[in-house]
CSV table of C-alpha atoms in Angstrom, one decimal:
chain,number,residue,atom,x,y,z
V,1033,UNK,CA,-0.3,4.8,20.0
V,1034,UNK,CA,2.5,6.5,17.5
V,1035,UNK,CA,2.0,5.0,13.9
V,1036,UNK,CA,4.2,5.0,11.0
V,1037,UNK,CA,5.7,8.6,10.7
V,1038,UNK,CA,7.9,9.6,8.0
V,1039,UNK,CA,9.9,13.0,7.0
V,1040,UNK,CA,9.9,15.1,5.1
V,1041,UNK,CA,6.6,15.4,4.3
V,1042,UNK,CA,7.4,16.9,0.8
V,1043,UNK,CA,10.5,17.3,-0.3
V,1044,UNK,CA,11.6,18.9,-3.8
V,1045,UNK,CA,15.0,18.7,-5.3
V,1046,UNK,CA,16.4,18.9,-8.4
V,1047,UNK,CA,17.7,16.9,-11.5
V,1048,UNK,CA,20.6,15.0,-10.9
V,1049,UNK,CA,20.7,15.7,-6.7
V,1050,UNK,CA,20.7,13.4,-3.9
V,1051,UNK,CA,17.5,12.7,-1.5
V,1052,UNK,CA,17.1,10.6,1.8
V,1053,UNK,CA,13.9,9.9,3.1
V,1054,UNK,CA,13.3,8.7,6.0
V,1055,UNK,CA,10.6,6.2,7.7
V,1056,UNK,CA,10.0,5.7,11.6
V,1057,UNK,CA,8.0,2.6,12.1
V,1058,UNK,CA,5.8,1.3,14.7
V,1059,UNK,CA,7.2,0.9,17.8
V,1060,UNK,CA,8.2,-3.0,18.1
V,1061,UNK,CA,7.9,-3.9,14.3
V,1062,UNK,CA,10.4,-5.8,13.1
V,1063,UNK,CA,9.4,-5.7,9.3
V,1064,UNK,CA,9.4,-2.8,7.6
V,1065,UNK,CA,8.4,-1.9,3.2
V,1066,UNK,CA,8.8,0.8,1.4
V,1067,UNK,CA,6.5,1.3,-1.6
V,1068,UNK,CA,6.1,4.0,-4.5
V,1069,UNK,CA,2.8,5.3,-5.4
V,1070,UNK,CA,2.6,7.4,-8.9
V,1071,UNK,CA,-0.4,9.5,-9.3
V,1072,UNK,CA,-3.4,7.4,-10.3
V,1073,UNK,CA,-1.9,4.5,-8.8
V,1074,UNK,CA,-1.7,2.1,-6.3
V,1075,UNK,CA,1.5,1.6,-4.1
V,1076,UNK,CA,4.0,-0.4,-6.2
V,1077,UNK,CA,6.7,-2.4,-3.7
V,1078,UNK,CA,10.6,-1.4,-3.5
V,1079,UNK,CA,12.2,-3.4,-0.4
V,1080,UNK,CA,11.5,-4.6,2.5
V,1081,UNK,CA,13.8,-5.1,5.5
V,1082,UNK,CA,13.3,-8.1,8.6
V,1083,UNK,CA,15.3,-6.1,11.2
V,1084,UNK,CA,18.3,-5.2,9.7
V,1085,UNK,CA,18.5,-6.9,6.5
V,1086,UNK,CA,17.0,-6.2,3.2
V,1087,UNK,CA,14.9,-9.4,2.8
V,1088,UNK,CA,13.5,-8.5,-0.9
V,1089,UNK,CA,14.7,-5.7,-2.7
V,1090,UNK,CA,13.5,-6.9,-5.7
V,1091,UNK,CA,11.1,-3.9,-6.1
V,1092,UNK,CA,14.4,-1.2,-7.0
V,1093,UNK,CA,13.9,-0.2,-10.0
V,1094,UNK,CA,17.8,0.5,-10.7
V,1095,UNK,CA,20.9,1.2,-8.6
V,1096,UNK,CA,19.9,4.2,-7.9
V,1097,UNK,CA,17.8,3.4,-5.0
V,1098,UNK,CA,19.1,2.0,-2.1
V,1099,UNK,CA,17.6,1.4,1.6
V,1100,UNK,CA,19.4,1.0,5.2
V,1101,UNK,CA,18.2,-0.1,8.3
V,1102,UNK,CA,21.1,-0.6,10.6
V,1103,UNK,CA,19.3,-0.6,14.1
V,1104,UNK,CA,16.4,-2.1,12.7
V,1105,UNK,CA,14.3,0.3,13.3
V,1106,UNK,CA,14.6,4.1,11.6
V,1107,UNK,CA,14.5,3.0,7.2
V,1108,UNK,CA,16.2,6.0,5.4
V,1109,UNK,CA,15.8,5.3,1.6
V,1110,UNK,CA,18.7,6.7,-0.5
V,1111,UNK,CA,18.0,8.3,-4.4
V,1112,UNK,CA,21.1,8.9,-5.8
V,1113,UNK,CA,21.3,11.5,-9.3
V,1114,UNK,CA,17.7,12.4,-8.8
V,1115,UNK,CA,15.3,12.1,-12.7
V,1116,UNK,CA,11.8,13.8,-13.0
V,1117,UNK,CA,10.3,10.4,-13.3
V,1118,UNK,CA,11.1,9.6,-9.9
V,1119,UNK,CA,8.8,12.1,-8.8
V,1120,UNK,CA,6.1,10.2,-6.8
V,1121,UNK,CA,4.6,9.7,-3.4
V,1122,UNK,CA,7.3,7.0,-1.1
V,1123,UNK,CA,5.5,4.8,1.5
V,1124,UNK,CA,6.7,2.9,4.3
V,1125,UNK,CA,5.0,0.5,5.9
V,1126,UNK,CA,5.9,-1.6,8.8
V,1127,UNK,CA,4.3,-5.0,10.5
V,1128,UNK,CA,4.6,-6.6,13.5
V,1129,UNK,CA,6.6,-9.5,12.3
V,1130,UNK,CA,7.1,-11.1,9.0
V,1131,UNK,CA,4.8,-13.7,9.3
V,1132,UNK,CA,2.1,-11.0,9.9
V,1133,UNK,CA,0.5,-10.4,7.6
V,1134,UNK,CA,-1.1,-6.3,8.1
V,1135,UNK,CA,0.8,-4.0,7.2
V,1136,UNK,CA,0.3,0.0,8.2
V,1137,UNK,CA,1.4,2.7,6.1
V,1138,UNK,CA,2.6,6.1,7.1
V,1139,UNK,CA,1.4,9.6,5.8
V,1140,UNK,CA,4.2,9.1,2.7
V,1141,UNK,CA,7.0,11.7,1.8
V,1142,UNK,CA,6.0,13.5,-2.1
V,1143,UNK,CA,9.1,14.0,-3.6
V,1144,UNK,CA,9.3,16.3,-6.7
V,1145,UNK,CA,11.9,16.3,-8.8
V,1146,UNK,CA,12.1,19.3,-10.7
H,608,UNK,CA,4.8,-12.4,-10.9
H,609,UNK,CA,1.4,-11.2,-9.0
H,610,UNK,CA,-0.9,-9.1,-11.2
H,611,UNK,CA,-4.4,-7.6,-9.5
H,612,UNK,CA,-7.1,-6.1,-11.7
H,613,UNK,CA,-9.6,-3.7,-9.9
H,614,UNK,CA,-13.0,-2.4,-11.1
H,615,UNK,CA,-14.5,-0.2,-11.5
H,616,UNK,CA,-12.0,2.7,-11.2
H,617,UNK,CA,-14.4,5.2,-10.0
H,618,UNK,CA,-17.8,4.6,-8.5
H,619,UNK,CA,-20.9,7.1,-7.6
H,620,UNK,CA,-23.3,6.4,-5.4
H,621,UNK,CA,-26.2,8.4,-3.1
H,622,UNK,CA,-25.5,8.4,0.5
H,623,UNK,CA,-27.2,4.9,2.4
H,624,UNK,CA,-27.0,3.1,-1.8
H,625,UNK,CA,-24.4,0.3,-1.1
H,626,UNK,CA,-21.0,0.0,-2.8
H,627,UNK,CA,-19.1,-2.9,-4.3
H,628,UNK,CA,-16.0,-3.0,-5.5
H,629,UNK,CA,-13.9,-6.2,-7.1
H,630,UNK,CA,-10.6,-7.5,-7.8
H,631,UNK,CA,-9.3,-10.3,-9.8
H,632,UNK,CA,-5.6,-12.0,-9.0
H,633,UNK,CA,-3.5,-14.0,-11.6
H,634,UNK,CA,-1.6,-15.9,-8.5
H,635,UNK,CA,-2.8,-18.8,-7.2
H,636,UNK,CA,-0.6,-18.9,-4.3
H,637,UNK,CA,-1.4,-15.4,-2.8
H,638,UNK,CA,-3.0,-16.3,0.2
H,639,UNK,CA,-3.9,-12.7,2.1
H,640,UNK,CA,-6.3,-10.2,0.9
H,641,UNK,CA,-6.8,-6.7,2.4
H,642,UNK,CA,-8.0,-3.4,1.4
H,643,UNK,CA,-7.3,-0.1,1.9
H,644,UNK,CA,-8.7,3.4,1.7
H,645,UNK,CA,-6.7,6.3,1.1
H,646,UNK,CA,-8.0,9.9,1.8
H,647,UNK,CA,-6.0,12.9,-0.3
H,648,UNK,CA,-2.7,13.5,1.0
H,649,UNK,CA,-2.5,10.9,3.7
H,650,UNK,CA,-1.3,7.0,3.6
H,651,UNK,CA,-3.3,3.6,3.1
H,652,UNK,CA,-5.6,2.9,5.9
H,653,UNK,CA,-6.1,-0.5,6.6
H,654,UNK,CA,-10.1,-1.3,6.6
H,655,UNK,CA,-10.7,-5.4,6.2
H,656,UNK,CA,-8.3,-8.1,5.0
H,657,UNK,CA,-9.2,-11.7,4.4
H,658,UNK,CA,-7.0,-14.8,4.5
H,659,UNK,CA,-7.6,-17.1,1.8
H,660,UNK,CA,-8.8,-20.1,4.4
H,661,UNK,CA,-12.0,-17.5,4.9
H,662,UNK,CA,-14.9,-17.1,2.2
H,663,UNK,CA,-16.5,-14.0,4.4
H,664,UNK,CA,-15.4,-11.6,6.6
H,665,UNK,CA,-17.9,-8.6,7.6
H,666,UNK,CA,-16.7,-5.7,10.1
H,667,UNK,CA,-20.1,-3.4,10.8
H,668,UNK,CA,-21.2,-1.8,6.9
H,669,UNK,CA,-18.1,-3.2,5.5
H,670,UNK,CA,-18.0,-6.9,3.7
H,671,UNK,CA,-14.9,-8.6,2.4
H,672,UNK,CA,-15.5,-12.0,-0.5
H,673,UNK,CA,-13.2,-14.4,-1.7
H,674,UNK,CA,-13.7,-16.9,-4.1
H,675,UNK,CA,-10.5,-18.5,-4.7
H,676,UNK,CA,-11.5,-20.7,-7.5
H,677,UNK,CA,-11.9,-18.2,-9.5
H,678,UNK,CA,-9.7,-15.9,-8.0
H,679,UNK,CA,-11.6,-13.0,-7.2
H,680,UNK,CA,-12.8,-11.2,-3.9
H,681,UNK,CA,-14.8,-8.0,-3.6
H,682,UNK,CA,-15.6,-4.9,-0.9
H,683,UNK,CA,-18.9,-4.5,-0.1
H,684,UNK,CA,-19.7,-1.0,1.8
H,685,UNK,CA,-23.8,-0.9,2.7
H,686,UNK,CA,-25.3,2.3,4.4
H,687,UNK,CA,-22.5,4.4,2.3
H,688,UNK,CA,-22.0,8.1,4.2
H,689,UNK,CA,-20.5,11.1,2.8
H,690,UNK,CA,-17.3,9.9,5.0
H,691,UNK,CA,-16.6,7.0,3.3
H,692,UNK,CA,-15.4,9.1,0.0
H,693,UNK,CA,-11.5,8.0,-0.8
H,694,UNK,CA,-9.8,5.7,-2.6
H,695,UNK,CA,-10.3,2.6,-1.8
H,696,UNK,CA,-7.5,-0.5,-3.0
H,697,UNK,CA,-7.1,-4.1,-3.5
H,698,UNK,CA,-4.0,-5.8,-2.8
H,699,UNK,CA,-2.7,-9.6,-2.5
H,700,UNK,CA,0.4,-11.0,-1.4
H,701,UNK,CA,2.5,-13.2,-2.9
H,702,UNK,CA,4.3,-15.2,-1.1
H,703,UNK,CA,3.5,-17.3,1.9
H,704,UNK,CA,5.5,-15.0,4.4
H,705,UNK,CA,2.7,-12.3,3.4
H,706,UNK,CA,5.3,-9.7,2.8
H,707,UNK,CA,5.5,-7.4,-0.2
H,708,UNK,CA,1.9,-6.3,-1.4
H,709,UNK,CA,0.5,-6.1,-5.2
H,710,UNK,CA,-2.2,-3.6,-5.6
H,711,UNK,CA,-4.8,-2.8,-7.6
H,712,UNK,CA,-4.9,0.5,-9.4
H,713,UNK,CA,-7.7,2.1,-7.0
H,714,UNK,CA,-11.2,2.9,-7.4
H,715,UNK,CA,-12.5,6.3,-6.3
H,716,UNK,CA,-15.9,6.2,-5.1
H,717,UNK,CA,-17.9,9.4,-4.1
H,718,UNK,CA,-21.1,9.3,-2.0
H,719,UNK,CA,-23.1,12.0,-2.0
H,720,UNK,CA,-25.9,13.5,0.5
């Protein structure tokens, strides 16, 4: 069956612009992550939705990221006034349920910001 | 919060040599263990996980220990193939619900033929 799928697959911008990335998860998963992965290391969490809501977005690093889910199902995560240091490989993952446990990533978007 | 330790960070072995690889958590309460390898340019790919009522879990070459006492489990690859080259990481929830993941910082292993 379909996995996670997410798009762009690479994306480069600029300083100071706006990105959306966006994450399709498995068919039927209610639960869905994103993560961060800087070269070298491993995924470090953002948010994480249960259907609709943002359950834990304790993971933002400022107010500059933001996440929606509204039909619980499609994530688009939001960058707003773009810095080099963002630059770094986004994950999404999504899970059957939140009380189950696996989790299954998708191929990640590599955003570059220039 | 959650803090995972992974060793070694890269790893070299001959093809058919086994492979081990460990992890350390600071968290008593994490209570689900998987790991994941992750070829270049593609996502995580779930291999094993291990629940923390469990002390063993094997699937074919690959071996999964926890020791919760002393808060540590390890990978254990035998037969290693030129295929199983990647990245392989740790990771361990925090909280009960098993939702957000902590992960180790990777170890690259190489087998070669």
């Amino acid at each position: 069956g379909a996995g996670v799928s997410q798009t762009p697959s690479n994306k480069v911008t600029e300083k100071g612009k706006y990105v959306e990335l966006r994450c399709d998860p498995i068919s039927g998963h209610t639960a869905l992550y994103w993560y961060r992965q800087s070269l070298g290391q491993g995924p470090e969490f953002l948010i994480y939705f249960q259907g609709t809501g943002a359950a834990d977005d304790s993971g933002l690093p400022n107010d500059r990221f933001f996440a929606v889910r509204p039909e619980g199902s499609v994530s688009t995560l939001k960058i707003q006034r773009t810095e080099r240091g963002d630059s770094a490989v986004y994950l999404c993952a999504s899970s059957l349920s939140h009380s189950t446990d696996t989790q299954y990533f998708g191929p990640g978007t590599r955003l570059t910001v220039l | 919060g959650e803090n995972v330790e992974q060793h070694p960070s890269t790893l070299s072995v001959q093809e058919g040599d086994s492979a081990v690889i460990k992890c350390t958590y600071s968290d008593s309460a994490s209570n689900y263990f998987p790991w994941y390898k992750q070829e270049l340019g593609k996502g995580p790919q779930l291999i094993i996980d291990i629940r923390s009522n469990v002390g063993e879990k094997k699937d074919q070459r690959i071996a999964v220990t926890l020791n919760k006492t002393a808060k540590h489990f390890s990978l254990h690859i035998t037969e290693t193939q030129p295929e199983d080259s990647a990245v392989y990481f740790c990771a361990a929830s925090i909280k009960q619900a098993g939702t957000a993941l902590i992960f180790g910082k990777g170890t690259t292993l190489s087998v070669s033929s």
